[in-house]
Short mmCIF file of C-alpha atoms in Angstrom, two decimals:
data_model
loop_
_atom_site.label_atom_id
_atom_site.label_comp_id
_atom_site.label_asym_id
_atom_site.label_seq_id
_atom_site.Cartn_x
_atom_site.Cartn_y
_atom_site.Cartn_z
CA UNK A 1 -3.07 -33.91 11.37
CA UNK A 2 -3.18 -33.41 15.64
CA UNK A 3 -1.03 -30.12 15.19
CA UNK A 4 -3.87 -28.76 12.38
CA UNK A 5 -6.73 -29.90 14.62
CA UNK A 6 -4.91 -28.42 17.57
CA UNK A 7 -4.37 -24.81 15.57
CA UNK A 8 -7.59 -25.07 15.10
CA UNK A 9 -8.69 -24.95 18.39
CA UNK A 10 -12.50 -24.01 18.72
CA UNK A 11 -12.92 -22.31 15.63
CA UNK A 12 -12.65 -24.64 13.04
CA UNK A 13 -14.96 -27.81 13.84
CA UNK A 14 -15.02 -30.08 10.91
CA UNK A 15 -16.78 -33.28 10.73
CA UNK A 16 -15.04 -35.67 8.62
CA UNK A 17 -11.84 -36.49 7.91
CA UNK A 18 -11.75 -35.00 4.03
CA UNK A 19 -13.12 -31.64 6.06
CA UNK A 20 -10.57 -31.58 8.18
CA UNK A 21 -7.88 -31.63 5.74
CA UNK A 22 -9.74 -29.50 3.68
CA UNK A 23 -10.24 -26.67 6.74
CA UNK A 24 -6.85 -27.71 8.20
CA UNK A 25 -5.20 -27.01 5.17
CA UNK A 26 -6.98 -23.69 4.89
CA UNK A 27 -6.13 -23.02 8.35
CA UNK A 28 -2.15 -23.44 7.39
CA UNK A 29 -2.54 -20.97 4.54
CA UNK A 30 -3.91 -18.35 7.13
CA UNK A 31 -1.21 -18.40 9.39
CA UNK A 32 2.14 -17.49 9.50
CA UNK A 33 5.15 -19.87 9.86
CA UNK A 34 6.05 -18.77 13.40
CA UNK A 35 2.85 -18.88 14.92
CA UNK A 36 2.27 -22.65 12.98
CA UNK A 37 5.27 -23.57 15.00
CA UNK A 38 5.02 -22.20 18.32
CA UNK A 39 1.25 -23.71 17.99
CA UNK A 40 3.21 -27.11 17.01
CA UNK A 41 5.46 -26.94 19.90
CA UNK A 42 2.78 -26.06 22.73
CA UNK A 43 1.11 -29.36 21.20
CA UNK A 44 4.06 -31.29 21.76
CA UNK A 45 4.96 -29.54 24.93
CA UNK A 46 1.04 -31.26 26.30
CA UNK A 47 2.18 -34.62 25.14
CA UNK A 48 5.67 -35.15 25.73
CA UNK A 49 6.59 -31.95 28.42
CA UNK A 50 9.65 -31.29 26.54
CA UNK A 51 10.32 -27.59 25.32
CA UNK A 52 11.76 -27.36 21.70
CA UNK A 53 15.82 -28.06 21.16
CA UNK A 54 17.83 -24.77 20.69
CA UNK A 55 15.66 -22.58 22.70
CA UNK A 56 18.23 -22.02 25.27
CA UNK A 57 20.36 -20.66 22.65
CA UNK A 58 17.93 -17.51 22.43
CA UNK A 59 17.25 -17.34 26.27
CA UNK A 60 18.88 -17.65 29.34
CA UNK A 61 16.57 -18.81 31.94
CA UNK A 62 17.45 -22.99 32.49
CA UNK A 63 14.94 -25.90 30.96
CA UNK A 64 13.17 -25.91 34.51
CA UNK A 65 12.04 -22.44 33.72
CA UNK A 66 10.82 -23.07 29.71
CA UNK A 67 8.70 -25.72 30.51
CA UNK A 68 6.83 -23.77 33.19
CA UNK A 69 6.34 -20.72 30.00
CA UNK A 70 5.17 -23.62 27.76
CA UNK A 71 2.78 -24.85 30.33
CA UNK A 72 1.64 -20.82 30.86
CA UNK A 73 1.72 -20.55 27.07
CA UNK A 74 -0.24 -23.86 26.59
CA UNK A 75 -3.26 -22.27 29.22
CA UNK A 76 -3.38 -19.09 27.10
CA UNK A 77 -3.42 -20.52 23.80
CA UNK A 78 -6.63 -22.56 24.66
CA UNK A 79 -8.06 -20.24 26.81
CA UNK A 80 -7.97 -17.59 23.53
CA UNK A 81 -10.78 -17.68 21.45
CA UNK A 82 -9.89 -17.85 18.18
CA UNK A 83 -6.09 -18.79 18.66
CA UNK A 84 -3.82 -16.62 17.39
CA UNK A 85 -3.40 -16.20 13.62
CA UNK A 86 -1.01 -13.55 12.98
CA UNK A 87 2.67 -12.99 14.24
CA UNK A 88 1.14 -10.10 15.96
CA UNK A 89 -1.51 -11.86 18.16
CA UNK A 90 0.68 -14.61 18.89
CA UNK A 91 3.49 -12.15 20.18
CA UNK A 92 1.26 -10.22 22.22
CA UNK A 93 -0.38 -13.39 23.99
CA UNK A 94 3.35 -14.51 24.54
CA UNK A 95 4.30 -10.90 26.19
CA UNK A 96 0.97 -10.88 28.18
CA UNK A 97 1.17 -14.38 29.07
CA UNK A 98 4.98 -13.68 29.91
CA UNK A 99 5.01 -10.51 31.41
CA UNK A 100 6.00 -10.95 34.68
CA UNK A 101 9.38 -13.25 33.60
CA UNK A 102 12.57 -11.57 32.22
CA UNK A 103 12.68 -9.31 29.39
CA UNK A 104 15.86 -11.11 27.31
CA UNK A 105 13.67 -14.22 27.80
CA UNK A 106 10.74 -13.12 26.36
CA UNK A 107 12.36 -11.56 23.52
CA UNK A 108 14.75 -15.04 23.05
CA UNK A 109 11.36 -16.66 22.50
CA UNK A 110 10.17 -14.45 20.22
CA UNK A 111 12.80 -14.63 18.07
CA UNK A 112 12.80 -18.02 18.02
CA UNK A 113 9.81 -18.22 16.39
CA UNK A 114 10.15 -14.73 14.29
CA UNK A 115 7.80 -13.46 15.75
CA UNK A 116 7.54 -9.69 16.28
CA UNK A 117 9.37 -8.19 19.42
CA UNK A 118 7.32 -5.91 22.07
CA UNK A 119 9.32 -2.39 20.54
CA UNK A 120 7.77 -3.03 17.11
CA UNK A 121 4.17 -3.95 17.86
CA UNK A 122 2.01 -1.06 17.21
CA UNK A 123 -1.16 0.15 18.84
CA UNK A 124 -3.49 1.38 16.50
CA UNK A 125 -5.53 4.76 17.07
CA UNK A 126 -7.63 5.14 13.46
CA UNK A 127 -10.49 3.23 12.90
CA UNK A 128 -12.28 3.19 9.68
CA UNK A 129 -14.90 6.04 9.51
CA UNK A 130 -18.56 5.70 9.64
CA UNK A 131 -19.01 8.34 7.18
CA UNK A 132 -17.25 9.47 4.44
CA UNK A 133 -14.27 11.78 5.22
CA UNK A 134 -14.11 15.81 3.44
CA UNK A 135 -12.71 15.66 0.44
CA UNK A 136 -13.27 11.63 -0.68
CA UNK A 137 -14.76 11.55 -4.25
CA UNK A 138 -16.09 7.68 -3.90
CA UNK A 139 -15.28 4.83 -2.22
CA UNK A 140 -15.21 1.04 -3.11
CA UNK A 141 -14.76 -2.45 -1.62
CA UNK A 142 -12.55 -4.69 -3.34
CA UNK A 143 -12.37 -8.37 -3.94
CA UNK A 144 -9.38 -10.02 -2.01
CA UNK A 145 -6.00 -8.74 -2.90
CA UNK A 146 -3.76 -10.88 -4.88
CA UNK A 147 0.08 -10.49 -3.24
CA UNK A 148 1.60 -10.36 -7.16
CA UNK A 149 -0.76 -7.22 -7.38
CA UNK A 150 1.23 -5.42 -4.58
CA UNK A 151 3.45 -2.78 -6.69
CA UNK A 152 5.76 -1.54 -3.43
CA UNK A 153 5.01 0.09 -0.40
CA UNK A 154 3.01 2.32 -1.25
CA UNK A 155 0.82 1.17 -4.34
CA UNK A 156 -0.79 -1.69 -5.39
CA UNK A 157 -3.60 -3.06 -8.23
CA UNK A 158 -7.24 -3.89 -7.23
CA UNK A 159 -10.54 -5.24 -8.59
CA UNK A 160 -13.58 -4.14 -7.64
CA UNK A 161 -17.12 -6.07 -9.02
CA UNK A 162 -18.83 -4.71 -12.18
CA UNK A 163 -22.00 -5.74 -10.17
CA UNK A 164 -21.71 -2.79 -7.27
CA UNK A 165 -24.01 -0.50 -8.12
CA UNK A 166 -21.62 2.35 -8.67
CA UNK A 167 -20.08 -0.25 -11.51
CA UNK A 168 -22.61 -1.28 -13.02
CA UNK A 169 -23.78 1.53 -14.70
CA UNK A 170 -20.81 2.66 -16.48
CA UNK A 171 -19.21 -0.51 -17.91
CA UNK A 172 -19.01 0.36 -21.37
CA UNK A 173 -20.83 -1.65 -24.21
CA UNK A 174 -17.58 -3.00 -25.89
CA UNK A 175 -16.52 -4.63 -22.53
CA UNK A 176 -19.88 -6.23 -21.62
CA UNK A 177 -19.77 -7.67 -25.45
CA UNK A 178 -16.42 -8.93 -25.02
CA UNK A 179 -17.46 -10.69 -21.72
CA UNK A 180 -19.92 -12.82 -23.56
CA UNK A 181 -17.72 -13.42 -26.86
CA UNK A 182 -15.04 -14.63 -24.14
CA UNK A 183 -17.42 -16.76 -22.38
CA UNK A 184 -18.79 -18.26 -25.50
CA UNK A 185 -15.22 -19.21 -26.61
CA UNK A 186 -14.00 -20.87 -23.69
CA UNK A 187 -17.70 -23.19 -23.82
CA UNK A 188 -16.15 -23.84 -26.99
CA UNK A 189 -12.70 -24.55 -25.76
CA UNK A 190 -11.01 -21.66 -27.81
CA UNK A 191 -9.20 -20.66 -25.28
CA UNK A 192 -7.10 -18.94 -27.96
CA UNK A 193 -9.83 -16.65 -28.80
CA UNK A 194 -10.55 -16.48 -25.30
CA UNK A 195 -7.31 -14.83 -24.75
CA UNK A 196 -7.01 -12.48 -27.18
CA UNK A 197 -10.36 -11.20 -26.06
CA UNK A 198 -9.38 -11.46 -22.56
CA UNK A 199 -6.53 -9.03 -23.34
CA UNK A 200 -8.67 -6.45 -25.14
CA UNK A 201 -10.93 -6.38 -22.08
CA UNK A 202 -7.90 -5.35 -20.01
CA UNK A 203 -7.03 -2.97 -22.02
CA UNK A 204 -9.80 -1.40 -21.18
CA UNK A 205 -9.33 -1.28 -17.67
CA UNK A 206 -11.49 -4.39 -16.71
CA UNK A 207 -10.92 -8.32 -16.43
CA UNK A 208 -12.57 -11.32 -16.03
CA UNK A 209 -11.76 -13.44 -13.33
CA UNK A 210 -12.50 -17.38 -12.92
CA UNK A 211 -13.59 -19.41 -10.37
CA UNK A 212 -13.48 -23.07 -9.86
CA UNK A 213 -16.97 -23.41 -9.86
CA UNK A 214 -16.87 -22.04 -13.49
CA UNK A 215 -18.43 -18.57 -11.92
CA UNK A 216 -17.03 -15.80 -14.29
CA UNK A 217 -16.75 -12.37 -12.85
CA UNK A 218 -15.93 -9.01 -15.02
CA UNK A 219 -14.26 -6.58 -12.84
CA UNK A 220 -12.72 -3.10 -13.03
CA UNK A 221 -9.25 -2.84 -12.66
CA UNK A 222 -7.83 0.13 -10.27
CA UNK A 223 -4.29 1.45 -9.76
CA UNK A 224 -3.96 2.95 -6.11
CA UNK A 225 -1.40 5.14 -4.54
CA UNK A 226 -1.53 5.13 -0.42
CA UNK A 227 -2.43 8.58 0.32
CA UNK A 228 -0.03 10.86 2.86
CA UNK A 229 2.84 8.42 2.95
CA UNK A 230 5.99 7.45 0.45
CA UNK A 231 7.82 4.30 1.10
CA UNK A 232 11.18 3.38 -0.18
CA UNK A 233 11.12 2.37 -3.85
CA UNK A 234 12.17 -1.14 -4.27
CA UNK A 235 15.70 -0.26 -5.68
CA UNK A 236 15.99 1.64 -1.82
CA UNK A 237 17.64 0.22 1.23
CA UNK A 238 14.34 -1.50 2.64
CA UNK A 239 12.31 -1.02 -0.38
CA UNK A 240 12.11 -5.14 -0.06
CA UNK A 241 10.86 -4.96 3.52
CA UNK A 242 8.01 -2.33 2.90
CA UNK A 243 6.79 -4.46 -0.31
CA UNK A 244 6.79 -7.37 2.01
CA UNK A 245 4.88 -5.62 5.02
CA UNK A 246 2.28 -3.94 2.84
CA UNK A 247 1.83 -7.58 0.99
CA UNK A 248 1.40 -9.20 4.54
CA UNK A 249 -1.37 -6.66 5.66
CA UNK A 250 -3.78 -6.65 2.67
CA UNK A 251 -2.60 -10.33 0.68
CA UNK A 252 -6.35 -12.18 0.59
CA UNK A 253 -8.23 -9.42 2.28
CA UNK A 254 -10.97 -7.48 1.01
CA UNK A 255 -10.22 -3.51 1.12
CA UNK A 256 -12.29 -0.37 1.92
CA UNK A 257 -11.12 2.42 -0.36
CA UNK A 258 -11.96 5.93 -0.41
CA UNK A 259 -10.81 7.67 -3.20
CA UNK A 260 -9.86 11.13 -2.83
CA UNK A 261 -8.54 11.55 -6.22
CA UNK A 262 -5.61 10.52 -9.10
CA UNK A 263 -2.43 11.04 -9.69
CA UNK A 264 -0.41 12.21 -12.52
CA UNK A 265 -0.11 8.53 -13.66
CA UNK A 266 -3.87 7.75 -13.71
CA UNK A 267 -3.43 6.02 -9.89
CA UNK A 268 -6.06 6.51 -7.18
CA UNK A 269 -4.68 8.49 -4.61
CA UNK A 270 -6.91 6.97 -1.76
CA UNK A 271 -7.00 6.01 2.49
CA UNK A 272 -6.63 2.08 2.70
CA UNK A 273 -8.83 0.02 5.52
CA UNK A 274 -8.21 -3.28 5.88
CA UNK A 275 -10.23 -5.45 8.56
CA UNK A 276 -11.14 -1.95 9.90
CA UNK A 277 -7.54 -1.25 10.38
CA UNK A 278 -5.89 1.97 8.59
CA UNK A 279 -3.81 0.68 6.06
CA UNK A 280 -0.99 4.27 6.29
CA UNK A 281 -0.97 4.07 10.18
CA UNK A 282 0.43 0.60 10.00
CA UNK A 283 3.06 1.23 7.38
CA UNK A 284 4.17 4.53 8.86
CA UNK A 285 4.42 3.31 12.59
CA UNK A 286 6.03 0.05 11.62
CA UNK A 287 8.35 1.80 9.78
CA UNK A 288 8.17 1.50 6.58
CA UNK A 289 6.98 4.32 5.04
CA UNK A 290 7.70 8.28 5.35
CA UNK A 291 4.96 10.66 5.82
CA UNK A 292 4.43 12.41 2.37
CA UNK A 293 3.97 15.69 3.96
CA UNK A 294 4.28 17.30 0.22
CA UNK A 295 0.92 15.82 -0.72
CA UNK A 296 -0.53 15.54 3.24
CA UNK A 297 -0.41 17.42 5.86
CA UNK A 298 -2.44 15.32 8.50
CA UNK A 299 -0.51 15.42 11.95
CA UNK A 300 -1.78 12.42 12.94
CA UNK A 301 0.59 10.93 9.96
CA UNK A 302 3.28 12.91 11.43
CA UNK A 303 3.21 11.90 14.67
CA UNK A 304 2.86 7.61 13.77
CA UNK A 305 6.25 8.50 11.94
CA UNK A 306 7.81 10.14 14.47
CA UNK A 307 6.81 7.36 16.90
CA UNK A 308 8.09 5.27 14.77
CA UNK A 309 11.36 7.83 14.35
CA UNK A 310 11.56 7.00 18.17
CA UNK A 311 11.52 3.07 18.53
CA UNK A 312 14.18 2.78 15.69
CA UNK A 313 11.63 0.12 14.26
CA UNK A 314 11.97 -0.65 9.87
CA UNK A 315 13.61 2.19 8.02
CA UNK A 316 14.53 4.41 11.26
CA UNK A 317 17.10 1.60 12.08
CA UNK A 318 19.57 3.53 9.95
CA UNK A 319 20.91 6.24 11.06
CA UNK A 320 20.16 8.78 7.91
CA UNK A 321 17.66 6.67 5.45
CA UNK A 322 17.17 8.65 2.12
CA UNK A 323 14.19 9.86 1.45
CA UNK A 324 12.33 8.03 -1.06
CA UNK A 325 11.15 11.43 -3.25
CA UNK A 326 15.47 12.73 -3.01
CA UNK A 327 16.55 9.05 -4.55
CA UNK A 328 13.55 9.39 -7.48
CA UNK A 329 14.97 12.76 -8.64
CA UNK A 330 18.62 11.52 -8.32
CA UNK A 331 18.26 8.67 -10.05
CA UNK A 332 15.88 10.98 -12.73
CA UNK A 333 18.79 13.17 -13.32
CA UNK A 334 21.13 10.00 -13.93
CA UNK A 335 19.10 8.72 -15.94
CA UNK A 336 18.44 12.25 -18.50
CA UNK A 337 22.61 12.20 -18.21
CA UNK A 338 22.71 8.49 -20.15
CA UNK A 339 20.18 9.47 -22.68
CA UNK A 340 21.83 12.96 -23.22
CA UNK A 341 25.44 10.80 -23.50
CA UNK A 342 23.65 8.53 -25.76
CA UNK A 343 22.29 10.94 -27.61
CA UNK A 344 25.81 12.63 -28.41
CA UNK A 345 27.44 9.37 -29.55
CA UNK A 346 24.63 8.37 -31.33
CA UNK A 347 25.12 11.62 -33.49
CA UNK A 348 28.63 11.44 -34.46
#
């Protein structure tokens, strides 16, 4: 309970004990595992002054010399206001806090704690706009992201509120009945008949989501496609890692979309903000997505991936990574090749 209170720092003031579990706990689902720990282990530095076992096996400077970083480290931490809460704010307090002791020891403790080293931190140029770009149709804010709704790197599934005004006035009649009927039978504890309706109201393209507080909420369903950039398909050497990064960007968060129209499988090809942060420049200089210069011919997308090109960071590790758009058709042809062999023995 001391290490949540001491994450916590000044942000998070609860006044009983059941509200600091409560916000502690919340607090523990916000951050990442290696910024949990390094908090952990500044805490323990300030009551015992010992720096954490196996350290020295990631750096080379002697014990003498880690416990004057913790002590540094310790400063910073409560000097920052909120403490860090992403592996990216925590590394950059540790390399600004650090900055003036030895590279390999900064990077040791770094990847001690996983978090990210100083080549792969990005520095973001795009903000979100204050009007609407050319060419975007509509726009949208969605509730928070559910990580099972990320597809890959590049596309994901999203809800957006029947009650925005842009909603509101085109939910068709069948769906708005079904909302009630649904309703009705889960008062009634038929939550048989509550799913089968439930699953004709997605077919439509909406849902109804439930909250503990019994709060029922109908909401459109949406299929986007990041706009300008193409990340490896899962099947792909470091298909896995772009899923993962996208999922770690938008899981819980509430998205600005601007949609600047669909794709040949009903998607919405759109620009992704997050937190005010642009959603391609962050997959593209991290790495982990090529710019889709097919579709998009922004430079600025160009250049994030060739900086990105130039630090070796995610997919740019490997020497010649195969483009995600060359492996679909390859794999299209394969596949036409079984059906057509199929096919032949199938008819004899």
């Amino acid at each position: 309970m001391f290490v949540l209170r001491f994450l916590c720092g000044q942000w998070c003031k609860p006044t009983t004990d059941e509200d600091l579990e409560s916000e502690a706990y919340q607090v523990l689902l916000d951050v990442n595992v290696g910024v949990a720990a390094l908090a952990h282990d500044l805490f323990h530095f300030e009551i015992t002054s010992q720096v954490p076992e196996g350290l020295s096996k990631n750096v080379v400077s002697s014990k003498k010399a880690q416990a004057n970083w913790y002590r540094k480290l310790l400063e910073a931490w409560r000097a920052a206001k909120p403490p860090p809460k992403t592996p990216e704010e925590a590394a950059r307090l540790v390399i600004e806090t650090l900055k003036r002791h030895q590279k390999a020891d900064v990077e040791g403790l770094l990847a001690f704690y996983g978090l990210p080293l100083p080549h792969t931190l990005v520095q973001l140029t795009a903000g979100a706009p204050i009007s609407l770009p050319a060419g975007v149709k509509y726009e949208f804010q969605t509730f928070p992201v559910d990580s099972r709704a990320i597809a890959d790197g590049d596309g994901m599934t999203v809800y957006v509120s029947t009650t925005d005004p842009r909603e509101s006035s085109c939910v068709p009649r069948e769906v708005q009945v079904a909302a009630v009927q649904r309703s009705q039978a889960r008062v009634e504890k038929n939550y048989t008949k509550a799913d089968a309706i439930h699953e004709k109201i997605i077919e439509s393209g909406y849902r109804v989501l439930d909250f503990q507080n019994n709060e029922e909420i109908l909401v459109r369903i949406y299929r986007i496609r990041l706009r300008g950039i193409d990340a490896p398909e899962n099947a792909m050497p470091y298909g896995k890692e772009a899923k993962e990064e996208l999922t770690k960007i938008v899981k819980g968060k509430c998205l600005r979309v601007l949609v600047y129209g669909e794709d040949q499988y009903g998607r919405c090809v759109a620009d992704i903000y997050c937190d005010g942060k642009f959603v391609q420049e962050l997959m593209l200089k991290k790495g982990f997505a090529w710019h889709y210069a097919t579709y998009d011919q922004r430079p600025e997308l160009a250049r994030w991936e060739k900086e990105a090109q130039a630090k070796r960071v995610g997919l740019w590790a490997s020497s010649n990574p195969e483009k995600p758009w060359e492996w679909r058709k390859k794999n299209k042809k394969k596949g036409q090749k079984r059906i057509r062999r199929k096919d032949k023995s199938e008819s004899r």
